XYZ file of C-alpha atoms in Angstrom:
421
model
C -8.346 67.353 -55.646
C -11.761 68.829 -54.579
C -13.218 65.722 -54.151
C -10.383 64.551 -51.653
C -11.173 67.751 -49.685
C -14.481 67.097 -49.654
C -13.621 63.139 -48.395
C -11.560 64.818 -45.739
C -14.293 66.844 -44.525
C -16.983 64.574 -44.411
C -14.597 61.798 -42.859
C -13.535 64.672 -40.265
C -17.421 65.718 -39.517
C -18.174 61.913 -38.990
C -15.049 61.323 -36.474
C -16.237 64.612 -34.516
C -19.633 63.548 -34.045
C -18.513 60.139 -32.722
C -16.114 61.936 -30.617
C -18.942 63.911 -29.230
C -21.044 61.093 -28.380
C -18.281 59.577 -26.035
C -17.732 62.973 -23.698
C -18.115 62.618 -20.291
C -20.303 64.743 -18.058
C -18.641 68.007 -16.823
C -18.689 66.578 -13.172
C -17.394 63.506 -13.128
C -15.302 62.058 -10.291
C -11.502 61.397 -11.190
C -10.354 60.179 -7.537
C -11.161 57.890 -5.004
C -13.528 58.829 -2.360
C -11.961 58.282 0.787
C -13.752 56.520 3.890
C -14.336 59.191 6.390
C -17.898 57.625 8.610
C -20.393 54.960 8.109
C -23.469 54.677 6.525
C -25.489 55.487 10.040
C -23.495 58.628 10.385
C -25.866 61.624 10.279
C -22.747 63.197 8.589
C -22.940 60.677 5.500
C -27.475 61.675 5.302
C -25.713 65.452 5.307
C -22.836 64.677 2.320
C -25.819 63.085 0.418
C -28.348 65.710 0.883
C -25.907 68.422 -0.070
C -23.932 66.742 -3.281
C -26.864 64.789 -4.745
C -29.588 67.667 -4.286
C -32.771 66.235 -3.010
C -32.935 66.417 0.990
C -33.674 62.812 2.643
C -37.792 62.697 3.323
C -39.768 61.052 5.912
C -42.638 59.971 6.146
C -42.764 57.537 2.857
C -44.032 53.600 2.423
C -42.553 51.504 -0.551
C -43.757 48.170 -1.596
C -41.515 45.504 -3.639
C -43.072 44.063 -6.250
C -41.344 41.207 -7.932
C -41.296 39.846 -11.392
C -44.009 40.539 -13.830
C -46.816 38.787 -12.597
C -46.748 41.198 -9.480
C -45.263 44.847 -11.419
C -47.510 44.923 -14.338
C -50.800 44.247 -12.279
C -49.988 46.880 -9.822
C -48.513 49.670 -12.410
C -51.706 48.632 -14.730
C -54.141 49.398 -11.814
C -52.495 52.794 -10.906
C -53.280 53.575 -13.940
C -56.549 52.601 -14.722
C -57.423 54.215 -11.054
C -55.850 57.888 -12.416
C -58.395 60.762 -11.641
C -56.095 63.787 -11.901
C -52.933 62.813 -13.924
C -50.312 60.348 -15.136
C -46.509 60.888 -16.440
C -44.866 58.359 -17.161
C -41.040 58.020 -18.571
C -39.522 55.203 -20.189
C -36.662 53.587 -21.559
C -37.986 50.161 -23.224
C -41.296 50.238 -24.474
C -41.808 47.683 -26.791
C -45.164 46.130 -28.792
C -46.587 42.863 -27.391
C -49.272 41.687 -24.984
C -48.285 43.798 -22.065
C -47.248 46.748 -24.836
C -50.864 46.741 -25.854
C -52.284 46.540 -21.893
C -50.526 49.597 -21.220
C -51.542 51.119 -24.060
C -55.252 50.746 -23.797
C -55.148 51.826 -19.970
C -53.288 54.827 -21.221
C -56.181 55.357 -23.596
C -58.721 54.880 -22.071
C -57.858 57.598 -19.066
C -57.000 59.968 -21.796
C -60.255 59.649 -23.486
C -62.037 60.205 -19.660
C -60.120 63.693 -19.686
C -56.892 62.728 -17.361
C -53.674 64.503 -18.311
C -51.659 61.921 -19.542
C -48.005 62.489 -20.355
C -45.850 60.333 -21.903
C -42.090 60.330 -22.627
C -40.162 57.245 -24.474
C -36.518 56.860 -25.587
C -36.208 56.954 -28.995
C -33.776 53.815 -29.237
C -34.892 52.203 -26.485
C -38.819 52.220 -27.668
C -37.721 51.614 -31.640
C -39.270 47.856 -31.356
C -43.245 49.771 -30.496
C -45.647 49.655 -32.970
C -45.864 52.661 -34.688
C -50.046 52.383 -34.612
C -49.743 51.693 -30.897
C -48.287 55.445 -30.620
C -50.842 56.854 -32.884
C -53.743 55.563 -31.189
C -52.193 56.939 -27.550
C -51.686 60.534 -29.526
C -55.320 60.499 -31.104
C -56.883 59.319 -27.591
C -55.420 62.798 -26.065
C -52.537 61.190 -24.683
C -48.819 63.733 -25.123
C -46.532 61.406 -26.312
C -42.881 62.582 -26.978
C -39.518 60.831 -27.736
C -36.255 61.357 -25.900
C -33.708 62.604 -28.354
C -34.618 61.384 -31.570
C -32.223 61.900 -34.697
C -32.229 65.497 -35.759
C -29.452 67.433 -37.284
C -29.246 69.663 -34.890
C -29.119 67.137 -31.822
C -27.007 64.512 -33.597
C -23.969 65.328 -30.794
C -26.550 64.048 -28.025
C -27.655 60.816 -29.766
C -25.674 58.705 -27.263
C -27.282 60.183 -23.947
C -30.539 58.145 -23.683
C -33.151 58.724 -21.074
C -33.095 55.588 -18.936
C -35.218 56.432 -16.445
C -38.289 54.708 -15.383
C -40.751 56.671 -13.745
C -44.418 56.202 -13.457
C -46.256 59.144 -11.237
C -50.658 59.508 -10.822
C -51.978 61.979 -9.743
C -48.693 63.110 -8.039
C -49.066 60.990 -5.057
C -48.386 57.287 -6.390
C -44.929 56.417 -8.207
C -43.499 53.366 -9.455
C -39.340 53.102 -10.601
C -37.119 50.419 -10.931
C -35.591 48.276 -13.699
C -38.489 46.594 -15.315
C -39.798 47.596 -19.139
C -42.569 47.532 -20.915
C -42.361 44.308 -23.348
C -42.891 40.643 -22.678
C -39.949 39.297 -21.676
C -40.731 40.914 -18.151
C -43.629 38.924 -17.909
C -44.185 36.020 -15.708
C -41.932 34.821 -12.372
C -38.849 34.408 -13.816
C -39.650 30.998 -14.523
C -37.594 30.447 -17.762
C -34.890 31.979 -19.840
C -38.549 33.611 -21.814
C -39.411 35.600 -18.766
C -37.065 37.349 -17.166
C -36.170 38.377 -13.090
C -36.924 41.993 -12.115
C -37.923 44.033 -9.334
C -39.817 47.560 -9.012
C -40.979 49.231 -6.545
C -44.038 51.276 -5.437
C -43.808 54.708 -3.639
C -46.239 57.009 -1.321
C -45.322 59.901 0.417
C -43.420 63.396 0.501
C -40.704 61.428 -2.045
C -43.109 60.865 -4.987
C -42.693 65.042 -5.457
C -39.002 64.305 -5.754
C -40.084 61.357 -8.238
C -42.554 63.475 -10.642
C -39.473 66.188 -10.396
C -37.280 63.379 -12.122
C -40.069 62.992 -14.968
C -40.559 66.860 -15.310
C -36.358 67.294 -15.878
C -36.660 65.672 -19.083
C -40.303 66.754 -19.737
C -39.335 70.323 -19.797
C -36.041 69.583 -22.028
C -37.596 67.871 -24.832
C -40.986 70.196 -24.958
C -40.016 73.377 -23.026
C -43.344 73.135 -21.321
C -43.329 73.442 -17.488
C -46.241 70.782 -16.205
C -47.528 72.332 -12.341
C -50.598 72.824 -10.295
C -51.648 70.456 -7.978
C -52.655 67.674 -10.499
C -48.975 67.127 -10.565
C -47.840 68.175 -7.349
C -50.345 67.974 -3.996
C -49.735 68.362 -0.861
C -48.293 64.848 0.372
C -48.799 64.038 3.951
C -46.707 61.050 5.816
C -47.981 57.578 5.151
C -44.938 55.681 6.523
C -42.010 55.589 8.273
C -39.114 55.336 5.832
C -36.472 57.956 4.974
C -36.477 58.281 1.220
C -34.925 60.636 -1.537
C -34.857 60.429 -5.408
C -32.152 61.902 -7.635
C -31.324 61.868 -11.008
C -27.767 62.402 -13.256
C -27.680 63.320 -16.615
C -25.007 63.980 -18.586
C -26.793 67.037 -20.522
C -27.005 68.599 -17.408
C -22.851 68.136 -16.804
C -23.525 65.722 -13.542
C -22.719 62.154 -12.855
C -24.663 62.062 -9.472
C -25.225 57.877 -10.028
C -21.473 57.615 -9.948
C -20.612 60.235 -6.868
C -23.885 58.146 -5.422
C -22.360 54.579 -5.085
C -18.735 55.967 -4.648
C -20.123 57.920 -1.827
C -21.981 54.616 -0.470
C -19.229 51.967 -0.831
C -16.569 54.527 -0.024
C -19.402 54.637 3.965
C -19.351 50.872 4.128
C -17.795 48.953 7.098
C -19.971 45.371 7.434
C -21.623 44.361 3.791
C -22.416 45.330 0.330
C -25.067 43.358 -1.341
C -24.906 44.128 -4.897
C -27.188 43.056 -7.904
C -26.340 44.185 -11.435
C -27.934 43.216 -14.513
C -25.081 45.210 -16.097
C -21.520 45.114 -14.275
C -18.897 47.044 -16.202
C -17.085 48.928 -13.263
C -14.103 51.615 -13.644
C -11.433 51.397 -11.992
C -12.700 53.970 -9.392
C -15.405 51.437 -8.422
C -13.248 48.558 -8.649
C -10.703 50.369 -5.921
C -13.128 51.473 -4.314
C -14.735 48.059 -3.708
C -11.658 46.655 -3.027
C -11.099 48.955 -0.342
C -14.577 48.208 1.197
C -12.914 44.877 1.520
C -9.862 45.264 3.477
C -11.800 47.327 5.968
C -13.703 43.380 6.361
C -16.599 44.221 4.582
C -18.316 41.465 2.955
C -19.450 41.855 -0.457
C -21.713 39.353 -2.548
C -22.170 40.671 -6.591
C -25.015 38.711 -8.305
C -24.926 39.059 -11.822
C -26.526 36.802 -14.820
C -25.092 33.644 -16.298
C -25.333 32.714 -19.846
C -29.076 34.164 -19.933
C -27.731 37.856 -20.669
C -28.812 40.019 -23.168
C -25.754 41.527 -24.274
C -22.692 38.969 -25.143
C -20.285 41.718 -25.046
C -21.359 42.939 -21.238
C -21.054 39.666 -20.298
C -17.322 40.007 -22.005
C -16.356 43.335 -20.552
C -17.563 42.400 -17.059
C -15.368 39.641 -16.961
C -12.141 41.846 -17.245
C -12.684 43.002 -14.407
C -13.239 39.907 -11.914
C -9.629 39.166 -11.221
C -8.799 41.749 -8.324
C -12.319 41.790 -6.970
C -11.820 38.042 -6.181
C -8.677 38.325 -5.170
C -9.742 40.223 -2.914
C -12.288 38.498 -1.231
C -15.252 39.728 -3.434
C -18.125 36.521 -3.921
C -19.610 37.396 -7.594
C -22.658 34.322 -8.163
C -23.727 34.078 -11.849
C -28.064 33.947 -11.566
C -28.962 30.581 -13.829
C -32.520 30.438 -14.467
C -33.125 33.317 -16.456
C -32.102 36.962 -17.605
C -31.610 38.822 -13.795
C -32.377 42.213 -15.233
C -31.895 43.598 -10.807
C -30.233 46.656 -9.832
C -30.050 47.390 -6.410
C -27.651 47.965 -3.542
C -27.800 47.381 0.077
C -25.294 48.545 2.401
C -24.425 48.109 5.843
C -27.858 46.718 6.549
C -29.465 50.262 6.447
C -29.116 51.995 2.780
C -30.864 50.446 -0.300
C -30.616 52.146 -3.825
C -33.115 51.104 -6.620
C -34.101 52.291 -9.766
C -32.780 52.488 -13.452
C -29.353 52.632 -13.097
C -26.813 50.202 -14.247
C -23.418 49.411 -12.070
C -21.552 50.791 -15.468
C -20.192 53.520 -17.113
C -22.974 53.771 -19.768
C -25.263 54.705 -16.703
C -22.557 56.618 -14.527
C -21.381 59.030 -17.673
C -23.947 58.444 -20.679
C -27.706 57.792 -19.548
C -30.148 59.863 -17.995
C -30.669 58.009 -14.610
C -33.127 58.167 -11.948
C -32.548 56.145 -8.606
C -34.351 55.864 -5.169
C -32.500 56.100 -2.166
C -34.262 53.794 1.368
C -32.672 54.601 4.235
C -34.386 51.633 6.709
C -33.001 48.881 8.594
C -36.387 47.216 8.172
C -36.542 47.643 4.392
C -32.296 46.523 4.270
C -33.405 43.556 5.980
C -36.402 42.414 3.428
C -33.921 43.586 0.279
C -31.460 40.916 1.674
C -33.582 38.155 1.951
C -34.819 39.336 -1.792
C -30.707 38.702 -2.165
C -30.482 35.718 -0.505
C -33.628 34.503 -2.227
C -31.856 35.048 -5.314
C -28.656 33.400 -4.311
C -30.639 30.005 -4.514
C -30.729 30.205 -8.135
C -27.088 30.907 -8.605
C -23.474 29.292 -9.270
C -20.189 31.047 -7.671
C -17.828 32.069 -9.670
C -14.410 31.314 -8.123
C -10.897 33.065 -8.707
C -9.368 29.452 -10.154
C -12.533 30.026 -12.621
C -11.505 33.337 -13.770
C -7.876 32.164 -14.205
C -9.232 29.248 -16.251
C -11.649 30.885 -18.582
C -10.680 29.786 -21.979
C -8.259 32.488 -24.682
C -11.492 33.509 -26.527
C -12.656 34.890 -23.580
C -9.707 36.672 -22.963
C -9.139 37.492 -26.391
C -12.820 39.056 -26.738
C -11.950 41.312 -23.597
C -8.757 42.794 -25.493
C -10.704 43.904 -28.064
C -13.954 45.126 -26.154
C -12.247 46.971 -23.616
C -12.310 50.452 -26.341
C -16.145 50.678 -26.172
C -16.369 49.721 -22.729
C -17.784 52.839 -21.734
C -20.936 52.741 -24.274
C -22.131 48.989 -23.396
């Protein structure tokens, strides 16, 4: 008898926990967004400024860097040019060539007496040499991990930090979807090196950007980081409107989901759309959808057979149906893992950064995304897109209709864990 009891209650403490892990943020958006103005509306700059926190800044410059051969070079020399302090957040941080050239950089401005702060997911930076993170730690460097298994955090282990964020000294910043392990190497050449883009900041924004590091700085070691090695004064050095914001669901908001509902919800000519990871809800589905009957046109580049995940590839599919119905183009990228997230609307928004077009990022992850607000910049993101499009195949409604009963069978029984892909 007492041992069934004590079955029940350990089978009981196990199903809570789970539970736990699959709540949604406290805010979270349960209805459309209706279309009230356009993107060049100064009333859709106001809606954004006062639901997503962070006021739109002028006076920034952003540079695109694509593919490894051009990130890593100009993140490594950032670093190795630090004087007065580096944080840097992470999702994948794995060991390898360009795990070690990071490393040693790191190093070797710790050991010259530059603050350097560093903050990797626990799951996402589980592949990293243990000895790599013990020679950053005994070179000076602060090294802590985002929600590692404790007892007493076991509820949170499903919110991961997937921000990327690279700040020195407080006035040069660095997001996007790129991570730190060798696949990202390279031009995209081959299925071994995969496509990526990230993006390098100056201006008033990068204060907004070292804010996104601090959030989960000051969660996980309760230590505010200030002065003016963190934070200087940061005149204009361009001419683009910019503003970072982050979501979190510890924090009960899902600002990356209220972000693109916002921005698709604005859209009247075009939606330009790349996402490594497409698992939409129905909210974004409608919502797209709706973008379309008001004639905007919408191209979704996602990867082909070179994904990393089997079962996002799966889940994504589901979905397909009414989007092409409805007029939707979705191109599968051939050459190589496309690892991309950004959107472009209406020829003057752009959104970069960390977050994935699915409900893992809207509801689960901790998120950080850039907001460019530029017809110039639109313009050079879409022939990035069209660039892109080269290397592609379109994927036709008579293809969806014809895609083989495993397929469809595999989407039955993936559509429960949708949410945590």
């Amino acid at each position: 008898m007492w041992m069934v009891v004590a079955y029940t209650v350990v089978i009981t403490a196990f199903a809570v926990v789970i539970l736990m892990n699959f709540h949604r943020p406290e805010k979270s958006v349960r209805h459309a967004v209706k279309h009230c103005h356009a993107i060049d509306d100064p009333q859709f700059a106001r809606e954004m400024d006062a639901m997503l926190g962070p006021d739109v800044l002028d006076g920034n410059a952003i540079t695109a860097l694509q593919n490894g051969d051009e990130i890593f070079p100009s993140m490594l020399k950032a670093i190795r040019e630090a004087s007065r302090s580096i944080t840097f957040e992470t999702y994948i941080y794995w060991s390898g060539e360009i795990g070690k050239q990071f490393a040693d950089a790191l190093k070797e401005r710790a050991r010259a007496g530059v603050p350097v702060h560093i903050m990797l997911d626990w799951a996402g930076s589980a592949k990293m040499d243990g000895s790599l993170l013990d020679e950053l730690v005994d070179a000076g460097a602060e090294v802590e991990k985002y929600h590692p298994i404790r007892w007493y955090s076991i509820a949170r282990l499903n919110n991961r930090t997937h921000r990327k964020l690279l700040v020195v000294d407080g006035r040069i910043a660095f997001t996007g979807g790129v991570g730190i392990a060798d696949q990202w190497q390279g031009h995209a050449e081959d299925p071994e090196h995969w496509r990526d883009i990230h993006f390098r900041v100056e201006g008033p924004v990068v204060a907004q950007m070292q804010s996104g590091f601090m959030d989960n700085w000051i969660k996980t070691t309760g230590r505010v980081l200030n002065t003016d090695l963190y934070f200087p004064a940061l005149p204009a050095v361009g001419d683009k409107r910019m503003h970072l914001f982050v979501s979190s669901p510890g924090g009960g908001n899902a600002s990356m989901h209220l972000m693109y509902l916002l921005a698709i919800a604005a859209a009247r000519k075009s939606i330009d759309l790349q996402a490594a990871y497409f698992i939409p809800d129905a909210l974004m589905v409608k919502a797209l959808i709706d973008a379309r009957k008001r004639g905007a046109r919408i191209r979704l580049l996602v990867p082909d057979k070179h994904i990393d995940s089997r079962l996002v590839r799966m889940a994504s599919r589901r979905t397909w149906g009414d989007l092409l119905a409805a007029g939707v183009e979705i191109h599968e990228y051939e050459k190589t893992m496309m690892h991309n997230k950004m959107l472009i609307i209406d020829g003057l928004l752009v959104s970069v950064g960390s977050t994935n077009f699915d409900m893992r990022s809207f509801n689960l992850n901790d998120e950080a995304s850039l907001n460019i607000y530029s017809t110039a910049f639109a313009n050079a993101m879409t022939q990035v897109m069209e660039a892109d499009l080269e290397d592609t195949t379109r994927f036709t409604l008579d293809d969806w209709k014809r895609r083989p009963w495993h397929q469809k069978i595999g989407e039955v029984l993936v559509r429960p864990i949708e949410s945590q892909l």
